[in-house]
Backbone as a printed PyTorch tensor [residue, N CA C, xyz], in Angstrom:
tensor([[[ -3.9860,  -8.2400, -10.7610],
         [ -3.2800,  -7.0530, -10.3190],
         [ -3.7720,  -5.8580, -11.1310]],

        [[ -3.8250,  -4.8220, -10.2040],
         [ -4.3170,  -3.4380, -10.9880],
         [ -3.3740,  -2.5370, -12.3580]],

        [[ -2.8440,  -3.2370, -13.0980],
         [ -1.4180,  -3.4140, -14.1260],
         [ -2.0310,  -2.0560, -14.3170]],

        [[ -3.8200,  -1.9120, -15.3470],
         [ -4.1590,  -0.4580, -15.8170],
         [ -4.9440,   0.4770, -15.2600]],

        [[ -4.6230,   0.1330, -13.6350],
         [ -4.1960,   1.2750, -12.7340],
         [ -3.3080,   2.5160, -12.5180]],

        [[ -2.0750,   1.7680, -12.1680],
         [ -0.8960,   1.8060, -12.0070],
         [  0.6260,   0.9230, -12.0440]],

        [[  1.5470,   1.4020, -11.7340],
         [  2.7720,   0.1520, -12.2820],
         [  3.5630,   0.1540, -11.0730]],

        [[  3.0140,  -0.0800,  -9.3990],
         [  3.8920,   0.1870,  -8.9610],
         [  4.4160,  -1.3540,  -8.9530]],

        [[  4.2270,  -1.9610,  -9.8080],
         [  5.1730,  -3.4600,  -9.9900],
         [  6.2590,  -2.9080, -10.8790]],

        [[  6.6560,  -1.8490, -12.0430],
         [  7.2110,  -1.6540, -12.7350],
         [  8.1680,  -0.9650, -11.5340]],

        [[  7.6400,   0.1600, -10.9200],
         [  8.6340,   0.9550,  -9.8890],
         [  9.4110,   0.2030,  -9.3310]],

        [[  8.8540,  -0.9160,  -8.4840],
         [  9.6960,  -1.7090,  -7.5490],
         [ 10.1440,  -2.8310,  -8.6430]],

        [[ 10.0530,  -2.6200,  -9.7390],
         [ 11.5540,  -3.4960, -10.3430],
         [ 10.6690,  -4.8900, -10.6490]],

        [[  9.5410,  -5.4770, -10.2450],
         [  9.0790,  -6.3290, -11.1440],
         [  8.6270,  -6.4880, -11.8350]],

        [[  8.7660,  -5.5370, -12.8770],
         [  7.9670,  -5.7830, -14.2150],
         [  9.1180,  -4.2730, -14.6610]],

        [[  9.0820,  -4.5780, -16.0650],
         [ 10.1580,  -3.8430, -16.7470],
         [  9.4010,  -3.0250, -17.6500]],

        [[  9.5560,  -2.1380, -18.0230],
         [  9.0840,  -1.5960, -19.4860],
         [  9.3880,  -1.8670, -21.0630]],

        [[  8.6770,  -1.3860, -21.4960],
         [  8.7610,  -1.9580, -23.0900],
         [ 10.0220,  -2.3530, -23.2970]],

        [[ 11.0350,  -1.4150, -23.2820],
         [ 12.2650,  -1.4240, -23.7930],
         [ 13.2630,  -2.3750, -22.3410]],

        [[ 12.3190,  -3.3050, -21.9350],
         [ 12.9810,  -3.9800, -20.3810],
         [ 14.3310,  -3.5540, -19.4470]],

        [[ 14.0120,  -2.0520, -19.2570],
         [ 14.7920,  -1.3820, -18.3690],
         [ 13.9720,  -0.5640, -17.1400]],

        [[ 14.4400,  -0.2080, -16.3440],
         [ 14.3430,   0.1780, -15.4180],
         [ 14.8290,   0.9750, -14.4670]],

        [[ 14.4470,   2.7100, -14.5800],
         [ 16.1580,   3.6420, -14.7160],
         [ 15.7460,   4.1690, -12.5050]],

        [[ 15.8700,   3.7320, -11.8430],
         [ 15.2630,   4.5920, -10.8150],
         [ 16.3120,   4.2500,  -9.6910]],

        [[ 16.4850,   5.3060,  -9.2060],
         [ 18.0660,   5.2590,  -8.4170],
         [ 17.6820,   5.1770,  -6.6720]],

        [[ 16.7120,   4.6970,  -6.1460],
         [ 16.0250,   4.5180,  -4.8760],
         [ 15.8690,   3.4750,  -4.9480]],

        [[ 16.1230,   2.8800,  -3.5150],
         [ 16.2290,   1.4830,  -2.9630],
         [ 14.2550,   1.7790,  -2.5750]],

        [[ 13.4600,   1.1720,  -3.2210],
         [ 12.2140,   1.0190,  -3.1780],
         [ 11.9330,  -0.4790,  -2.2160]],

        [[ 10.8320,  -0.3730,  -1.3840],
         [ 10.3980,  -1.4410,  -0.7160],
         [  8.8770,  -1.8320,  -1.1290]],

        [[  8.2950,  -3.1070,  -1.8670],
         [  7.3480,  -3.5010,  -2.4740],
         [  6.5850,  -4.3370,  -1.7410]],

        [[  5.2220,  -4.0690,  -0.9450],
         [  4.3780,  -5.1270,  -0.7310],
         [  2.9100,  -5.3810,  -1.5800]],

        [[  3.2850,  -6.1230,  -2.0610],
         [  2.0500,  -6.7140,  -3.6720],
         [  0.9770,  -6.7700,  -2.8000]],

        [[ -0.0260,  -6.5530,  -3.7770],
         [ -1.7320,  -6.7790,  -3.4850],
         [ -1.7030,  -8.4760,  -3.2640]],

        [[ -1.2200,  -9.5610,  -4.3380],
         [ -1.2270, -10.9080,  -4.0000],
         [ -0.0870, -11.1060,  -3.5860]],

        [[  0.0340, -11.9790,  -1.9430],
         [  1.0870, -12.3510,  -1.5270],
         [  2.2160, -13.5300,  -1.5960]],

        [[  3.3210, -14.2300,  -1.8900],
         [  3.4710, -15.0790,  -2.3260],
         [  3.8360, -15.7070,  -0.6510]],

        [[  3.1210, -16.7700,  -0.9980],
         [  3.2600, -17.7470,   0.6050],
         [  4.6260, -18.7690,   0.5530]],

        [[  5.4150, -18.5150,   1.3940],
         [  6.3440, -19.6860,   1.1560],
         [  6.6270, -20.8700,   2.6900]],

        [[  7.1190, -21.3620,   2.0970],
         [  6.8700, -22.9040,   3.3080],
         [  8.0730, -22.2890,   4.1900]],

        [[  7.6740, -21.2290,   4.9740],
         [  9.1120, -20.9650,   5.8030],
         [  8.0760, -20.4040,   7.1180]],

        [[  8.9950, -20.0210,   8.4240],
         [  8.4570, -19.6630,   9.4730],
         [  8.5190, -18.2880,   9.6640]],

        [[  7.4150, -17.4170,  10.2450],
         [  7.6270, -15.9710,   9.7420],
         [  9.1520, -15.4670,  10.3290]],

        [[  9.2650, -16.5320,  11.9670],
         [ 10.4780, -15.7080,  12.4450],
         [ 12.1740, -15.8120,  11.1250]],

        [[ 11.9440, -16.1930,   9.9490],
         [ 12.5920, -16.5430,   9.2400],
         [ 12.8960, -14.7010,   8.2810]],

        [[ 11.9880, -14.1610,   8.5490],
         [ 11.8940, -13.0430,   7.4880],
         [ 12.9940, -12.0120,   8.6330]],

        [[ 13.4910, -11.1140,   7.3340],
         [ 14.0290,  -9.9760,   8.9140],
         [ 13.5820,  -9.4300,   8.9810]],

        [[ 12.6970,  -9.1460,   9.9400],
         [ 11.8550,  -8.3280,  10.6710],
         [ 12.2510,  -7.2280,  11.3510]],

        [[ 12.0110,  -5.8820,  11.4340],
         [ 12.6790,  -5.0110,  12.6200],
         [ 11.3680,  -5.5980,  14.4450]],

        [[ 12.2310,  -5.6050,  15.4050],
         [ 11.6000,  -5.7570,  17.0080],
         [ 10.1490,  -4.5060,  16.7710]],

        [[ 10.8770,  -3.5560,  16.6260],
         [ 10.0060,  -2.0440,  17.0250],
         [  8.7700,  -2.4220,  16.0600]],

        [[  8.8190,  -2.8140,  14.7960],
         [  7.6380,  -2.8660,  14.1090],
         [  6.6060,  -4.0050,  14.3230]],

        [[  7.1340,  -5.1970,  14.4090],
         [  6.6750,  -6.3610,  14.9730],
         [  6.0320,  -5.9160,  16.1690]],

        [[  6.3250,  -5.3650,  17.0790],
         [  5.4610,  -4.9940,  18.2680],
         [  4.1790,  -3.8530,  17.8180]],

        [[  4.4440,  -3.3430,  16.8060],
         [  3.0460,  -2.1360,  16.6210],
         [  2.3420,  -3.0950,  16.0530]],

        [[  2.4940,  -4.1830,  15.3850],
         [  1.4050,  -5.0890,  14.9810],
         [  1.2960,  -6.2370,  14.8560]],

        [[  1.5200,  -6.3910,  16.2800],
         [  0.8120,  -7.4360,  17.0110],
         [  1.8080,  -8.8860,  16.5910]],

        [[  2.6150,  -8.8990,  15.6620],
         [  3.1280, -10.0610,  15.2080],
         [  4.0710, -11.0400,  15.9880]],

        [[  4.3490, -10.4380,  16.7750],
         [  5.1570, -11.3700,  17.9580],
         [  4.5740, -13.0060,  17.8560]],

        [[  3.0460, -12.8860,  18.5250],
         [  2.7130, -14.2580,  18.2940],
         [  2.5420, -15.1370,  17.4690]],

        [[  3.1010, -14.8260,  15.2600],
         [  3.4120, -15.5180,  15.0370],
         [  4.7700, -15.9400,  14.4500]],

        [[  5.5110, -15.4650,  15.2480],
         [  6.7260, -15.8290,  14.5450],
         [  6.9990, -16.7980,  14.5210]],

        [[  6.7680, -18.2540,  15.2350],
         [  6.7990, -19.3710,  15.4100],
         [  6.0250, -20.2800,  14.3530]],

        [[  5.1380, -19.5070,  13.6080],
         [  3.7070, -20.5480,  12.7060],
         [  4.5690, -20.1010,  10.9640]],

        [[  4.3600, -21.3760,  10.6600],
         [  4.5580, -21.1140,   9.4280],
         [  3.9130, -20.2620,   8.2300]],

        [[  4.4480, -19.5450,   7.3090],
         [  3.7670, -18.7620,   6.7860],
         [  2.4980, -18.7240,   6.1550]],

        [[  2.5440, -20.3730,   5.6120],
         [  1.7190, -20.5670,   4.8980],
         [  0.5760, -21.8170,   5.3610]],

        [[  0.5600, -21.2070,   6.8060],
         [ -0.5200, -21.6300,   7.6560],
         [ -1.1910, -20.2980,   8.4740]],

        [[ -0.8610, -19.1000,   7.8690],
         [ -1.5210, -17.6610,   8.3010],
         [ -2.5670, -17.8330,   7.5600]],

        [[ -3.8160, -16.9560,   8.5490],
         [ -4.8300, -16.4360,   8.1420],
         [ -4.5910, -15.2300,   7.2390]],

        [[ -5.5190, -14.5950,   6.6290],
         [ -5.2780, -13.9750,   5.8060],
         [ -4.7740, -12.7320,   6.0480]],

        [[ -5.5390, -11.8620,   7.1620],
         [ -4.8860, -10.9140,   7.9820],
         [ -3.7660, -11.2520,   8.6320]],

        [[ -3.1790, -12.2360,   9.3370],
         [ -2.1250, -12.3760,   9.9110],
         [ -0.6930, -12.3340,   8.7290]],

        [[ -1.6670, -12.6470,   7.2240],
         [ -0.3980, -13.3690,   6.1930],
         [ -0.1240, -10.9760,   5.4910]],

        [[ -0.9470, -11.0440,   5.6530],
         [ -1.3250,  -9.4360,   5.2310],
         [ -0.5720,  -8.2060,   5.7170]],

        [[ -0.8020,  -8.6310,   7.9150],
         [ -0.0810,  -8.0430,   8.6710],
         [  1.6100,  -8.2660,   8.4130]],

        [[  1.9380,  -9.7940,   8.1460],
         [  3.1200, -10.1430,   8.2360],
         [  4.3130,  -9.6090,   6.8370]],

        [[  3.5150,  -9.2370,   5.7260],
         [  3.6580,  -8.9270,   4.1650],
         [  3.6930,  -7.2680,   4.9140]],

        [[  3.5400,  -6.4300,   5.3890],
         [  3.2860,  -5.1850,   5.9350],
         [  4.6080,  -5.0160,   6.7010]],

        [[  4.5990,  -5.8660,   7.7260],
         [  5.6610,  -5.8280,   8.3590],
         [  7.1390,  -5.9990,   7.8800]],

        [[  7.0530,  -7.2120,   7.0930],
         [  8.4940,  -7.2900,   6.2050],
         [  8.8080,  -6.1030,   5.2230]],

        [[  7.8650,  -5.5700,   4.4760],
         [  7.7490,  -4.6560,   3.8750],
         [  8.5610,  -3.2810,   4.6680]],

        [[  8.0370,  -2.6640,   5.2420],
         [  8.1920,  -1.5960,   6.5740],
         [  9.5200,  -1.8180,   7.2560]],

        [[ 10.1430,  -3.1730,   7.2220],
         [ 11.2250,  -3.7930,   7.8340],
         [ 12.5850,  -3.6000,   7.2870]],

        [[ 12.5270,  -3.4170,   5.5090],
         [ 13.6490,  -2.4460,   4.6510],
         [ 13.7180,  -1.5470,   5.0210]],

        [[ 15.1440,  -1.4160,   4.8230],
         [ 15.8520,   0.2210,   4.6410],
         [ 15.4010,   0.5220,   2.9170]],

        [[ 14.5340,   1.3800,   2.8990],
         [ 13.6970,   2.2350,   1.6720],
         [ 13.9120,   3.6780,   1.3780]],

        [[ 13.7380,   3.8830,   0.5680],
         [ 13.6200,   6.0950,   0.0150],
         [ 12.0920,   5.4820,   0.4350]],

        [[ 11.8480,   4.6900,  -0.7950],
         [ 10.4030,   4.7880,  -0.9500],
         [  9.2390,   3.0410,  -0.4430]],

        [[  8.4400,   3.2760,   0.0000],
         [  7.4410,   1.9720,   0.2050],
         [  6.2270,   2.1220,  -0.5740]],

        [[  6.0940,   0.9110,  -1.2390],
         [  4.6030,   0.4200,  -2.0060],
         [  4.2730,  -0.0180,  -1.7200]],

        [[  2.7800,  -0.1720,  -1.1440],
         [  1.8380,  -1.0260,  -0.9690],
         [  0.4780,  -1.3030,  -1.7160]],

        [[  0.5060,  -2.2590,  -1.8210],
         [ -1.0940,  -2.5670,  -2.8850],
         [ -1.8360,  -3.1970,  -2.0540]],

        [[ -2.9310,  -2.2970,  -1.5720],
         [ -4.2490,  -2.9270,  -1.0960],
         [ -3.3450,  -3.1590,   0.2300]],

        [[ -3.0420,  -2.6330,   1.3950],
         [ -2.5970,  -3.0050,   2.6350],
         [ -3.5700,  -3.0920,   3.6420]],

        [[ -5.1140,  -2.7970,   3.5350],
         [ -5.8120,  -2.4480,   4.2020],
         [ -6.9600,  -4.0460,   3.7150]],

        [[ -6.4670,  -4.6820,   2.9130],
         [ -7.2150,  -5.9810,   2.6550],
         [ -7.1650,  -7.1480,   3.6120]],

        [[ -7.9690,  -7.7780,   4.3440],
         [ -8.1650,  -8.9790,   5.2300],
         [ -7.5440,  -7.7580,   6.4480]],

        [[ -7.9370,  -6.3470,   6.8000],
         [ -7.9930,  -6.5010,   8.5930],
         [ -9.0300,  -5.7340,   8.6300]],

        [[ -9.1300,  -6.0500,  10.1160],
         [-10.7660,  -5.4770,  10.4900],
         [-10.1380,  -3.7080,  10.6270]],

        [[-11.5370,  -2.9960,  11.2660],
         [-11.2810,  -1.6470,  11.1120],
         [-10.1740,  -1.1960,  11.9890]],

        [[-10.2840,  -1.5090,  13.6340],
         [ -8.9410,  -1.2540,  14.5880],
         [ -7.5130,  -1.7510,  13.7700]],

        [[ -7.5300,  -3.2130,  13.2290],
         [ -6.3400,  -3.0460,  12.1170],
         [ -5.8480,  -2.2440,  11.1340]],

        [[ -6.7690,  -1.4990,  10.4180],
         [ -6.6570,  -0.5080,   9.5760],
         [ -6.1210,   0.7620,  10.2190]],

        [[ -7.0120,   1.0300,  11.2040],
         [ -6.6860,   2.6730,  11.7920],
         [ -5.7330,   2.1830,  12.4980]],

        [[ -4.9350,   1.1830,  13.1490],
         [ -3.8130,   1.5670,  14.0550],
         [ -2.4180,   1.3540,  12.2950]],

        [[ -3.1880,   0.7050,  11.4610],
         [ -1.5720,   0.6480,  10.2210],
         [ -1.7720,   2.1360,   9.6400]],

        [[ -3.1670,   2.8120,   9.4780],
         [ -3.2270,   4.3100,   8.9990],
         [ -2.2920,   4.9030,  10.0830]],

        [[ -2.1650,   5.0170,  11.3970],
         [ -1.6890,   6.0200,  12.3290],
         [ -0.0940,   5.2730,  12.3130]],

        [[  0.0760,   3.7440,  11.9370],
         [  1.7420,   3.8770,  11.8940],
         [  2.5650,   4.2680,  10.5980]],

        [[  1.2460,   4.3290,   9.6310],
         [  2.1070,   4.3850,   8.2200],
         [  2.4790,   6.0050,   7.9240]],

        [[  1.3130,   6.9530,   8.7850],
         [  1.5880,   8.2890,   9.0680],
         [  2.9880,   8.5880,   9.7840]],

        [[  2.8800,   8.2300,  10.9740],
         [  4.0070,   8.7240,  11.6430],
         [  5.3760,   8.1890,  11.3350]],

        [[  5.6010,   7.0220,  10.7880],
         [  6.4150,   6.2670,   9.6250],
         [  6.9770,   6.9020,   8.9990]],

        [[  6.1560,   7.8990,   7.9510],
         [  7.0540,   8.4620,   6.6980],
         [  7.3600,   9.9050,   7.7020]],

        [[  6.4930,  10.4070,   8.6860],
         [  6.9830,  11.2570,   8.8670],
         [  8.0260,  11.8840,   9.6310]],

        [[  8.1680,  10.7780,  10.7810],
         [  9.1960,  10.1620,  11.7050],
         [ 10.5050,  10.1370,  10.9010]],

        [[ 10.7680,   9.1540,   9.8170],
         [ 11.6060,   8.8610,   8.9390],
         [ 12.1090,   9.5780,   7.8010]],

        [[ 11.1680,  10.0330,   7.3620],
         [ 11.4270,  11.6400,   5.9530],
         [ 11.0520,  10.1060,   4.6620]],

        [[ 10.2120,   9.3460,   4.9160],
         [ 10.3150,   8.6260,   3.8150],
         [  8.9270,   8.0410,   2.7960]],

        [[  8.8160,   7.8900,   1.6360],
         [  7.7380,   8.5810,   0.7770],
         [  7.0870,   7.1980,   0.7540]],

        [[  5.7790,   6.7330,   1.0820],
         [  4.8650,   5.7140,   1.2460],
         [  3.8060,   5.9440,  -0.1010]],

        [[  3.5470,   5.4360,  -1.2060],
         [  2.8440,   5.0400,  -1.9620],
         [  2.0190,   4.3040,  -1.7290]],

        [[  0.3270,   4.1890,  -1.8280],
         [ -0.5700,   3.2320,  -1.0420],
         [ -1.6400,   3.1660,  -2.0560]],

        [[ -2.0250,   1.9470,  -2.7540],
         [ -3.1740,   1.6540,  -3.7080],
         [ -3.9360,   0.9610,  -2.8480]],

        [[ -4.9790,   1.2800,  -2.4950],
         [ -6.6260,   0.8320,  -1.8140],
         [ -7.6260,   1.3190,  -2.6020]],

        [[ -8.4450,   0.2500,  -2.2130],
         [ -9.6250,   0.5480,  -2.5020],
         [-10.5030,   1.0010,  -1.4390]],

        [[-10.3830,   0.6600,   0.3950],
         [-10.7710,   1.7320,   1.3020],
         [-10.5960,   3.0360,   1.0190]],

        [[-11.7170,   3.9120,   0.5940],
         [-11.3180,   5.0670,   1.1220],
         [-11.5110,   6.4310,   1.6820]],

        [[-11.6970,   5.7540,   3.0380],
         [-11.2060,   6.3500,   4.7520],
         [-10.0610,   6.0750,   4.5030]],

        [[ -9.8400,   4.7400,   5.0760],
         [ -8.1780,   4.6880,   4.7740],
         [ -7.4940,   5.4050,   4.3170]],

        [[ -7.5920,   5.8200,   2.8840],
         [ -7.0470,   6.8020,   1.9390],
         [ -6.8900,   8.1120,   2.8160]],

        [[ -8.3030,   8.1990,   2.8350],
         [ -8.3250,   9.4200,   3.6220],
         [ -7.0940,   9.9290,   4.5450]],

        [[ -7.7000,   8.9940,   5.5360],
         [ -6.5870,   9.1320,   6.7030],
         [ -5.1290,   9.3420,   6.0470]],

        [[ -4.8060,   8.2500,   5.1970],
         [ -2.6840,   8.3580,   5.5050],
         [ -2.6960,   9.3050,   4.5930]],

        [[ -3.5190,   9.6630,   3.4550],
         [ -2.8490,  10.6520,   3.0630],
         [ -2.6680,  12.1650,   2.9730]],

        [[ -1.7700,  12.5910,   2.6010],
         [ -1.1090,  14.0150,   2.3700],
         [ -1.4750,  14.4800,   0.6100]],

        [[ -1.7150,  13.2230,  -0.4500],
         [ -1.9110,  13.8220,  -1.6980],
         [ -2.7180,  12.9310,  -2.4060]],

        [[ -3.6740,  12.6300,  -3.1780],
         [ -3.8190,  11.8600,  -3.8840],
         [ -3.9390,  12.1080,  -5.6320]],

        [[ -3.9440,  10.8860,  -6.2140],
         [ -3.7230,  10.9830,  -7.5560],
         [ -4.5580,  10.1230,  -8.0820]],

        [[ -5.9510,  10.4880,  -8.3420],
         [ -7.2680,   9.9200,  -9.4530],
         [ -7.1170,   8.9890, -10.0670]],

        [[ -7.3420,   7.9650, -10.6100],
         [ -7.4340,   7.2330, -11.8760],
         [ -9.4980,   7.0220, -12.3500]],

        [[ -9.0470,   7.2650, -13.4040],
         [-10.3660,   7.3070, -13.8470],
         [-10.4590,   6.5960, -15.1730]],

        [[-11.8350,   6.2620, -15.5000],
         [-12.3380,   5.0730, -16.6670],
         [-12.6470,   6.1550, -17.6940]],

        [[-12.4050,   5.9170, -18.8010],
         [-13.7460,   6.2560, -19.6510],
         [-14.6700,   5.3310, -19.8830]],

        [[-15.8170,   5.8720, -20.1100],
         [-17.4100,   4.7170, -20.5070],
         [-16.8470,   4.1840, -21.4960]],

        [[-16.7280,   2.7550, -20.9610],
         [-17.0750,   1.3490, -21.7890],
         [-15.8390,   1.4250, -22.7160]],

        [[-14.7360,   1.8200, -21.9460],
         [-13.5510,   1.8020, -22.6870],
         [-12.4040,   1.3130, -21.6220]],

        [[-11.4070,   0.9440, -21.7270],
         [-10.0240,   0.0420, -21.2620],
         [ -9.6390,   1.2590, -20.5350]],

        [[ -9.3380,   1.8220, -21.2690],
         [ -8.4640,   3.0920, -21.0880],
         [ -8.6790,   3.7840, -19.7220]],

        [[ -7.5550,   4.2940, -18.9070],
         [ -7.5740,   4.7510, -17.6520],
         [ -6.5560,   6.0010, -18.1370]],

        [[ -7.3630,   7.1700, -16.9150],
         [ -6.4220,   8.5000, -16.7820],
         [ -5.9060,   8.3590, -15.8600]],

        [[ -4.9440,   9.0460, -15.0930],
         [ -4.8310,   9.8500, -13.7210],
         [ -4.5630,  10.6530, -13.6760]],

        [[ -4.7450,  11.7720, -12.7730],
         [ -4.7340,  13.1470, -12.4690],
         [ -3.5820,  13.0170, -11.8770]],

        [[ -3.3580,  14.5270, -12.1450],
         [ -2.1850,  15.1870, -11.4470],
         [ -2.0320,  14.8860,  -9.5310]],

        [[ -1.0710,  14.9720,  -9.6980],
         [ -1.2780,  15.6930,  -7.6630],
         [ -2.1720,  16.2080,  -7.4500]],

        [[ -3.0640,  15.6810,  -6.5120],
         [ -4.5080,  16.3600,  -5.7680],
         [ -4.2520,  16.9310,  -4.2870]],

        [[ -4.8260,  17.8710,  -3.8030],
         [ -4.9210,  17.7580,  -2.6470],
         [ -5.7560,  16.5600,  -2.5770]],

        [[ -6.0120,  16.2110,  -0.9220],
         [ -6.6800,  15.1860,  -0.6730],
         [ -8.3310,  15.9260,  -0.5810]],

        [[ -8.3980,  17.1290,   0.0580],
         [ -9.8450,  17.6680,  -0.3400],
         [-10.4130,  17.7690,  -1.7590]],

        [[ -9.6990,  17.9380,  -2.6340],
         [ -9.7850,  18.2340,  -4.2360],
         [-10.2510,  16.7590,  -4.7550]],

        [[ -8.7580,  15.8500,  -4.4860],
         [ -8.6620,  14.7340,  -4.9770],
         [ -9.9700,  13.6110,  -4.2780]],

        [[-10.3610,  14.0680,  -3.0930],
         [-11.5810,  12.8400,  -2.7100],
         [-12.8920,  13.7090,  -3.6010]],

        [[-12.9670,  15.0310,  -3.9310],
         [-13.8130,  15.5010,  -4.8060],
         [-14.0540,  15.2140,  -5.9270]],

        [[-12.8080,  15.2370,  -6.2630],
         [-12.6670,  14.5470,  -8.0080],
         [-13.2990,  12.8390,  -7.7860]],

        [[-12.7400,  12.4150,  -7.2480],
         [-13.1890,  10.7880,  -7.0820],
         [-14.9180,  11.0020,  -6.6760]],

        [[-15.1660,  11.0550,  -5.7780],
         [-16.7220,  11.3940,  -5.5190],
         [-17.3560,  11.6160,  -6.9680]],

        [[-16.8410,  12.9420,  -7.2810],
         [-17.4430,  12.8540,  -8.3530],
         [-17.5500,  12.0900,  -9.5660]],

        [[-16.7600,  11.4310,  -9.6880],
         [-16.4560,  10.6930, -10.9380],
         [-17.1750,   8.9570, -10.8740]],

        [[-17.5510,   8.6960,  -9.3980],
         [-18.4450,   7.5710,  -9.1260],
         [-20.2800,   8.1710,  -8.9490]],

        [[-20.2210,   9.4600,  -9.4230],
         [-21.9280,   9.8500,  -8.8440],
         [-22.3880,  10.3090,  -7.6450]],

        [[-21.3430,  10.6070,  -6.9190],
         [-21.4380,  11.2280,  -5.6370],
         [-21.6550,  12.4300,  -5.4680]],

        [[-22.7140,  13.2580,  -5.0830],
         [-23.0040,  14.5420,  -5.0840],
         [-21.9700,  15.0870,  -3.9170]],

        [[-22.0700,  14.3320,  -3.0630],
         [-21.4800,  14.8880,  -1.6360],
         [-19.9160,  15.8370,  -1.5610]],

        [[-19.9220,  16.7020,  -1.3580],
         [-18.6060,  17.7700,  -1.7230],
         [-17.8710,  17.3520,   0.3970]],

        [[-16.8340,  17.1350,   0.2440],
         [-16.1610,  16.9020,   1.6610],
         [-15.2430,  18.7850,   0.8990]],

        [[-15.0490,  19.3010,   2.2780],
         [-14.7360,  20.6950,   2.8300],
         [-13.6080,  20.7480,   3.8080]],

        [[-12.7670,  21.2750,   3.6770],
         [-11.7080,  20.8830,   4.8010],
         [-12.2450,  20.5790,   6.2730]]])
């Protein structure tokens, strides 16, 4: 897990801080980068109808979980996720095991999602188009040479913030609104 990334395991309450508290007054909804598979049938999770139909999951509600492919186990971790009543949603790596039409139709629901709803979507990928697409802001993390240690930047625009990133991997290429 990306721990010296970011903590959105600490946000959503699984993992505590030094002093093992945890002060945040929003009902947060968490879908982890690794998924935990359990011997149950997906139609077992509560699912909302409306979301289950934007992706595709109808056909497995019947298969056990932990006989999903990886995209199907990915889609289904997305869906339960999305399926809370949330302020806020985390996702780590949501764009891992689907092909590209999977990606751009979860970019165009995770858009109209928060904006439909008024509700704040947090998204760690390593796609990033993806990035591109859902977002409205991004926030850098960066290495120093041959050291542990990670920054992150402030609030970016997303023109600024894919600049800063570009640049910080060797990318000459400047993106322009």
């Amino acid at each position: 897990m990306k721990k010296e990334y970011c903590r959105l395991c600490f946000l959503a309450g699984v993992e505590t801080s030094d002093n093992n508290e945890v002060d945040v007054d929003l009902k947060i909804s968490y879908k982890p980068q690794y998924i935990s598979v359990k011997n149950a049938k997906v139609k077992q999770l509560n699912l909302k109808n409306e979301i289950i139909e934007k992706f595709s999951v109808m056909a497995l509600m019947e298969k056990n979980i932990d006989e999903l492919s990886g995209g199907e186990l990915q889609k289904v971790a997305i869906v339960d996720c999305i399926s809370k009543d949330a302020d806020i949603y985390l996702l780590d790596e949501p764009s891992a095991y689907l092909d590209v039409e999977e990606r751009l139709n979860l970019a165009k629901f995770l858009r109209s999602f928060a904006g439909e709803n008024e509700k704040g979507i947090f998204v760690v990928d390593q796609d990033i188009l993806f990035i591109d697409y859902i977002s409205d802001a991004l926030i850098v993390f960066e290495r120093e040479k041959d050291i542990v240690k990670r920054h992150a930047s402030s609030v970016l625009s997303v023109r600024d913030g894919m600049n800063k990133f570009l640049k910080s991997v060797g990318i000459t290429f400047r993106r322009e609104s």
